């Protein structure tokens, strides 16, 4: 079960990722994923993208792979430590991407996209956590597998 990205957003012009807290009349209240979280209102003028709606272009017949699935592949392959140096070159990013998603479309996936992918993965791994997502999925599965309790019959 891939990580749940429905409440995680990237805001154009602002670095990092943001958790959607609640809607307001003029926008959405978001909280940054960082050591000292900052709360702000993202208004209509801010270009906000939910990570759940982002996909990576591929050359296979499907054409794209959801970002959550790509993050899951990175987590399975590398865990907490990405194979990138402190200041990775463009070739390092391309090699990393081809190891994680061999069918990525190198004409439409730019190095800047790969940099965001790596940075976002590190933020999500630190503040959201893939282990927490796995536990939530297991709990949800266990709850759906429990037999339904029949209501007791009322006595007249």
mmCIF file of C-alpha atoms in Angstrom:
data_model
loop_
_atom_site.group_PDB
_atom_site.id
_atom_site.type_symbol
_atom_site.label_atom_id
_atom_site.label_comp_id
_atom_site.label_asym_id
_atom_site.label_seq_id
_atom_site.Cartn_x
_atom_site.Cartn_y
_atom_site.Cartn_z
ATOM 1 C CA UNK A 1 0.000 0.000 0.000
ATOM 2 C CA UNK A 2 1.641 3.242 -1.109
ATOM 3 C CA UNK A 3 1.894 6.193 1.241
ATOM 4 C CA UNK A 4 -1.204 8.396 1.467
ATOM 5 C CA UNK A 5 -0.451 11.740 -0.199
ATOM 6 C CA UNK A 6 -3.983 13.168 -0.266
ATOM 7 C CA UNK A 7 -3.224 15.753 2.454
ATOM 8 C CA UNK A 8 0.306 16.651 1.273
ATOM 9 C CA UNK A 9 0.841 19.615 -1.048
ATOM 10 C CA UNK A 10 3.621 21.478 -2.804
ATOM 11 C CA UNK A 11 3.149 25.214 -3.235
ATOM 12 C CA UNK A 12 4.789 26.977 -6.157
ATOM 13 C CA UNK A 13 7.291 29.568 -4.997
ATOM 14 C CA UNK A 14 7.653 28.003 -1.546
ATOM 15 C CA UNK A 15 10.183 25.300 -0.763
ATOM 16 C CA UNK A 16 9.292 22.062 0.954
ATOM 17 C CA UNK A 17 5.995 20.297 1.454
ATOM 18 C CA UNK A 18 2.875 21.266 3.355
ATOM 19 C CA UNK A 19 0.187 19.348 5.223
ATOM 20 C CA UNK A 20 -3.346 20.540 4.483
ATOM 21 C CA UNK A 21 -4.978 21.375 7.801
ATOM 22 C CA UNK A 22 -8.422 22.718 6.815
ATOM 23 C CA UNK A 23 -10.158 24.915 4.251
ATOM 24 C CA UNK A 24 -11.035 28.566 4.818
ATOM 25 C CA UNK A 25 -13.220 31.016 2.902
ATOM 26 C CA UNK A 26 -10.242 32.383 0.979
ATOM 27 C CA UNK A 27 -7.998 29.341 0.661
ATOM 28 C CA UNK A 28 -6.554 26.485 2.678
ATOM 29 C CA UNK A 29 -4.661 26.467 5.966
ATOM 30 C CA UNK A 30 -1.411 24.548 5.514
ATOM 31 C CA UNK A 31 1.389 23.582 7.887
ATOM 32 C CA UNK A 32 4.955 23.091 6.708
ATOM 33 C CA UNK A 33 6.812 19.829 7.219
ATOM 34 C CA UNK A 34 9.932 21.005 9.057
ATOM 35 C CA UNK A 35 11.497 21.091 12.523
ATOM 36 C CA UNK A 36 9.498 24.171 13.519
ATOM 37 C CA UNK A 37 6.288 23.916 11.474
ATOM 38 C CA UNK A 38 4.869 27.175 10.179
ATOM 39 C CA UNK A 39 1.174 27.633 9.523
ATOM 40 C CA UNK A 40 -0.068 29.826 6.684
ATOM 41 C CA UNK A 41 -3.062 30.321 4.443
ATOM 42 C CA UNK A 42 -2.524 29.232 0.849
ATOM 43 C CA UNK A 43 -4.835 31.400 -1.220
ATOM 44 C CA UNK A 44 -6.135 31.045 -4.743
ATOM 45 C CA UNK A 45 -3.178 33.017 -6.124
ATOM 46 C CA UNK A 46 -0.783 30.335 -4.844
ATOM 47 C CA UNK A 47 -0.356 27.444 -7.224
ATOM 48 C CA UNK A 48 -0.794 24.408 -5.023
ATOM 49 C CA UNK A 49 -0.420 20.800 -6.183
ATOM 50 C CA UNK A 50 -1.511 17.798 -4.172
ATOM 51 C CA UNK A 51 1.147 15.104 -4.340
ATOM 52 C CA UNK A 52 -1.609 12.520 -4.730
ATOM 53 C CA UNK A 53 -2.393 13.977 -8.173
ATOM 54 C CA UNK A 54 1.202 13.987 -9.481
ATOM 55 C CA UNK A 55 2.601 11.204 -11.680
ATOM 56 C CA UNK A 56 5.934 10.479 -13.352
ATOM 57 C CA UNK A 57 5.968 9.980 -17.129
ATOM 58 C CA UNK A 58 7.014 6.529 -18.344
ATOM 59 C CA UNK A 59 7.619 4.892 -21.697
ATOM 60 C CA UNK A 60 5.412 1.849 -21.030
ATOM 61 C CA UNK A 61 1.809 1.449 -22.208
ATOM 62 C CA UNK A 62 0.323 3.106 -19.103
ATOM 63 C CA UNK A 63 2.274 6.313 -19.698
ATOM 64 C CA UNK A 64 2.570 7.409 -16.050
ATOM 65 C CA UNK A 65 3.228 6.057 -12.564
ATOM 66 C CA UNK A 66 1.672 7.771 -9.508
ATOM 67 C CA UNK A 67 4.140 9.594 -7.273
ATOM 68 C CA UNK A 68 3.058 7.534 -4.244
ATOM 69 C CA UNK A 69 4.109 4.356 -6.034
ATOM 70 C CA UNK A 70 7.480 5.874 -6.977
ATOM 71 C CA UNK A 71 8.058 6.889 -3.335
ATOM 72 C CA UNK A 72 7.174 3.348 -2.270
ATOM 73 C CA UNK A 73 9.746 1.921 -4.718
ATOM 74 C CA UNK A 74 12.394 4.324 -3.381
ATOM 75 C CA UNK A 75 11.555 3.293 0.177
ATOM 76 C CA UNK A 76 11.745 -0.434 -0.627
ATOM 77 C CA UNK A 77 15.042 -0.058 -2.450
ATOM 78 C CA UNK A 78 16.888 2.496 -0.287
ATOM 79 C CA UNK A 79 14.997 3.048 2.980
ATOM 80 C CA UNK A 80 16.291 6.162 4.776
ATOM 81 C CA UNK A 81 19.516 6.625 2.785
ATOM 82 C CA UNK A 82 19.328 7.740 -0.822
ATOM 83 C CA UNK A 83 22.339 6.837 -2.999
ATOM 84 C CA UNK A 84 23.080 10.476 -3.770
ATOM 85 C CA UNK A 85 26.172 12.406 -2.738
ATOM 86 C CA UNK A 86 25.951 15.676 -0.813
ATOM 87 C CA UNK A 87 25.896 17.702 -4.041
ATOM 88 C CA UNK A 88 24.765 15.217 -6.708
ATOM 89 C CA UNK A 89 25.440 15.780 -10.384
ATOM 90 C CA UNK A 90 22.754 15.531 -13.039
ATOM 91 C CA UNK A 91 24.118 12.104 -14.003
ATOM 92 C CA UNK A 92 23.704 10.875 -10.410
ATOM 93 C CA UNK A 93 20.072 11.954 -10.446
ATOM 94 C CA UNK A 94 19.476 10.211 -13.778
ATOM 95 C CA UNK A 95 21.123 7.024 -12.516
ATOM 96 C CA UNK A 96 19.038 7.159 -9.319
ATOM 97 C CA UNK A 97 15.849 7.629 -11.339
ATOM 98 C CA UNK A 98 16.644 4.768 -13.713
ATOM 99 C CA UNK A 99 17.261 2.440 -10.750
ATOM 100 C CA UNK A 100 13.967 3.349 -9.093
ATOM 101 C CA UNK A 101 11.827 3.624 -12.232
ATOM 102 C CA UNK A 102 13.624 2.068 -15.229
ATOM 103 C CA UNK A 103 10.802 2.980 -17.636
ATOM 104 C CA UNK A 104 10.783 6.714 -16.832
ATOM 105 C CA UNK A 105 10.580 8.927 -19.924
ATOM 106 C CA UNK A 106 13.921 10.756 -20.064
ATOM 107 C CA UNK A 107 12.537 13.235 -22.619
ATOM 108 C CA UNK A 108 9.712 14.452 -20.342
ATOM 109 C CA UNK A 109 11.160 13.911 -16.847
ATOM 110 C CA UNK A 110 13.699 16.652 -16.212
ATOM 111 C CA UNK A 111 16.567 16.678 -13.722
ATOM 112 C CA UNK A 112 14.698 19.377 -11.769
ATOM 113 C CA UNK A 113 11.833 16.879 -11.351
ATOM 114 C CA UNK A 114 14.285 14.269 -10.072
ATOM 115 C CA UNK A 115 15.701 16.786 -7.577
ATOM 116 C CA UNK A 116 12.191 17.503 -6.278
ATOM 117 C CA UNK A 117 11.472 13.772 -6.063
ATOM 118 C CA UNK A 118 14.563 13.180 -3.909
ATOM 119 C CA UNK A 119 13.939 16.221 -1.708
ATOM 120 C CA UNK A 120 10.254 15.380 -1.242
ATOM 121 C CA UNK A 121 11.090 11.762 -0.428
ATOM 122 C CA UNK A 122 13.449 12.846 2.358
ATOM 123 C CA UNK A 123 10.811 15.208 3.805
ATOM 124 C CA UNK A 124 8.073 12.570 3.680
ATOM 125 C CA UNK A 125 10.333 9.909 5.151
ATOM 126 C CA UNK A 126 11.266 12.171 8.056
ATOM 127 C CA UNK A 127 7.918 13.788 8.890
ATOM 128 C CA UNK A 128 5.209 11.480 7.531
ATOM 129 C CA UNK A 129 7.040 8.169 7.654
ATOM 130 C CA UNK A 130 6.540 5.127 5.516
ATOM 131 C CA UNK A 131 6.366 2.760 8.513
ATOM 132 C CA UNK A 132 3.390 4.705 9.882
ATOM 133 C CA UNK A 133 1.632 4.402 6.527
ATOM 134 C CA UNK A 134 2.267 0.634 6.505
ATOM 135 C CA UNK A 135 0.843 0.253 10.034
ATOM 136 C CA UNK A 136 -2.265 2.258 9.102
ATOM 137 C CA UNK A 137 -2.788 0.055 6.042
ATOM 138 C CA UNK A 138 -2.413 -3.109 8.128
ATOM 139 C CA UNK A 139 -4.880 -1.788 10.717
ATOM 140 C CA UNK A 140 -7.390 -0.922 7.992
ATOM 141 C CA UNK A 141 -7.038 -4.388 6.465
ATOM 142 C CA UNK A 142 -7.497 -6.066 9.853
ATOM 143 C CA UNK A 143 -10.664 -4.053 10.500
ATOM 144 C CA UNK A 144 -12.194 -5.017 7.153
ATOM 145 C CA UNK A 145 -11.427 -8.700 7.725
ATOM 146 C CA UNK A 146 -13.271 -8.851 11.082
ATOM 147 C CA UNK A 147 -16.679 -10.500 10.837
ATOM 148 C CA UNK A 148 -19.600 -8.141 11.239
ATOM 149 C CA UNK A 149 -21.318 -8.353 14.604
ATOM 150 C CA UNK A 150 -25.035 -9.031 14.279
ATOM 151 C CA UNK A 151 -27.297 -6.736 16.230
ATOM 152 C CA UNK A 152 -29.076 -8.334 19.169
ATOM 153 C CA UNK A 153 -32.763 -9.066 18.724
ATOM 154 C CA UNK A 154 -35.115 -6.916 20.749
ATOM 155 C CA UNK A 155 -37.465 -8.656 23.153
ATOM 156 C CA UNK A 156 -41.105 -7.741 23.081
#
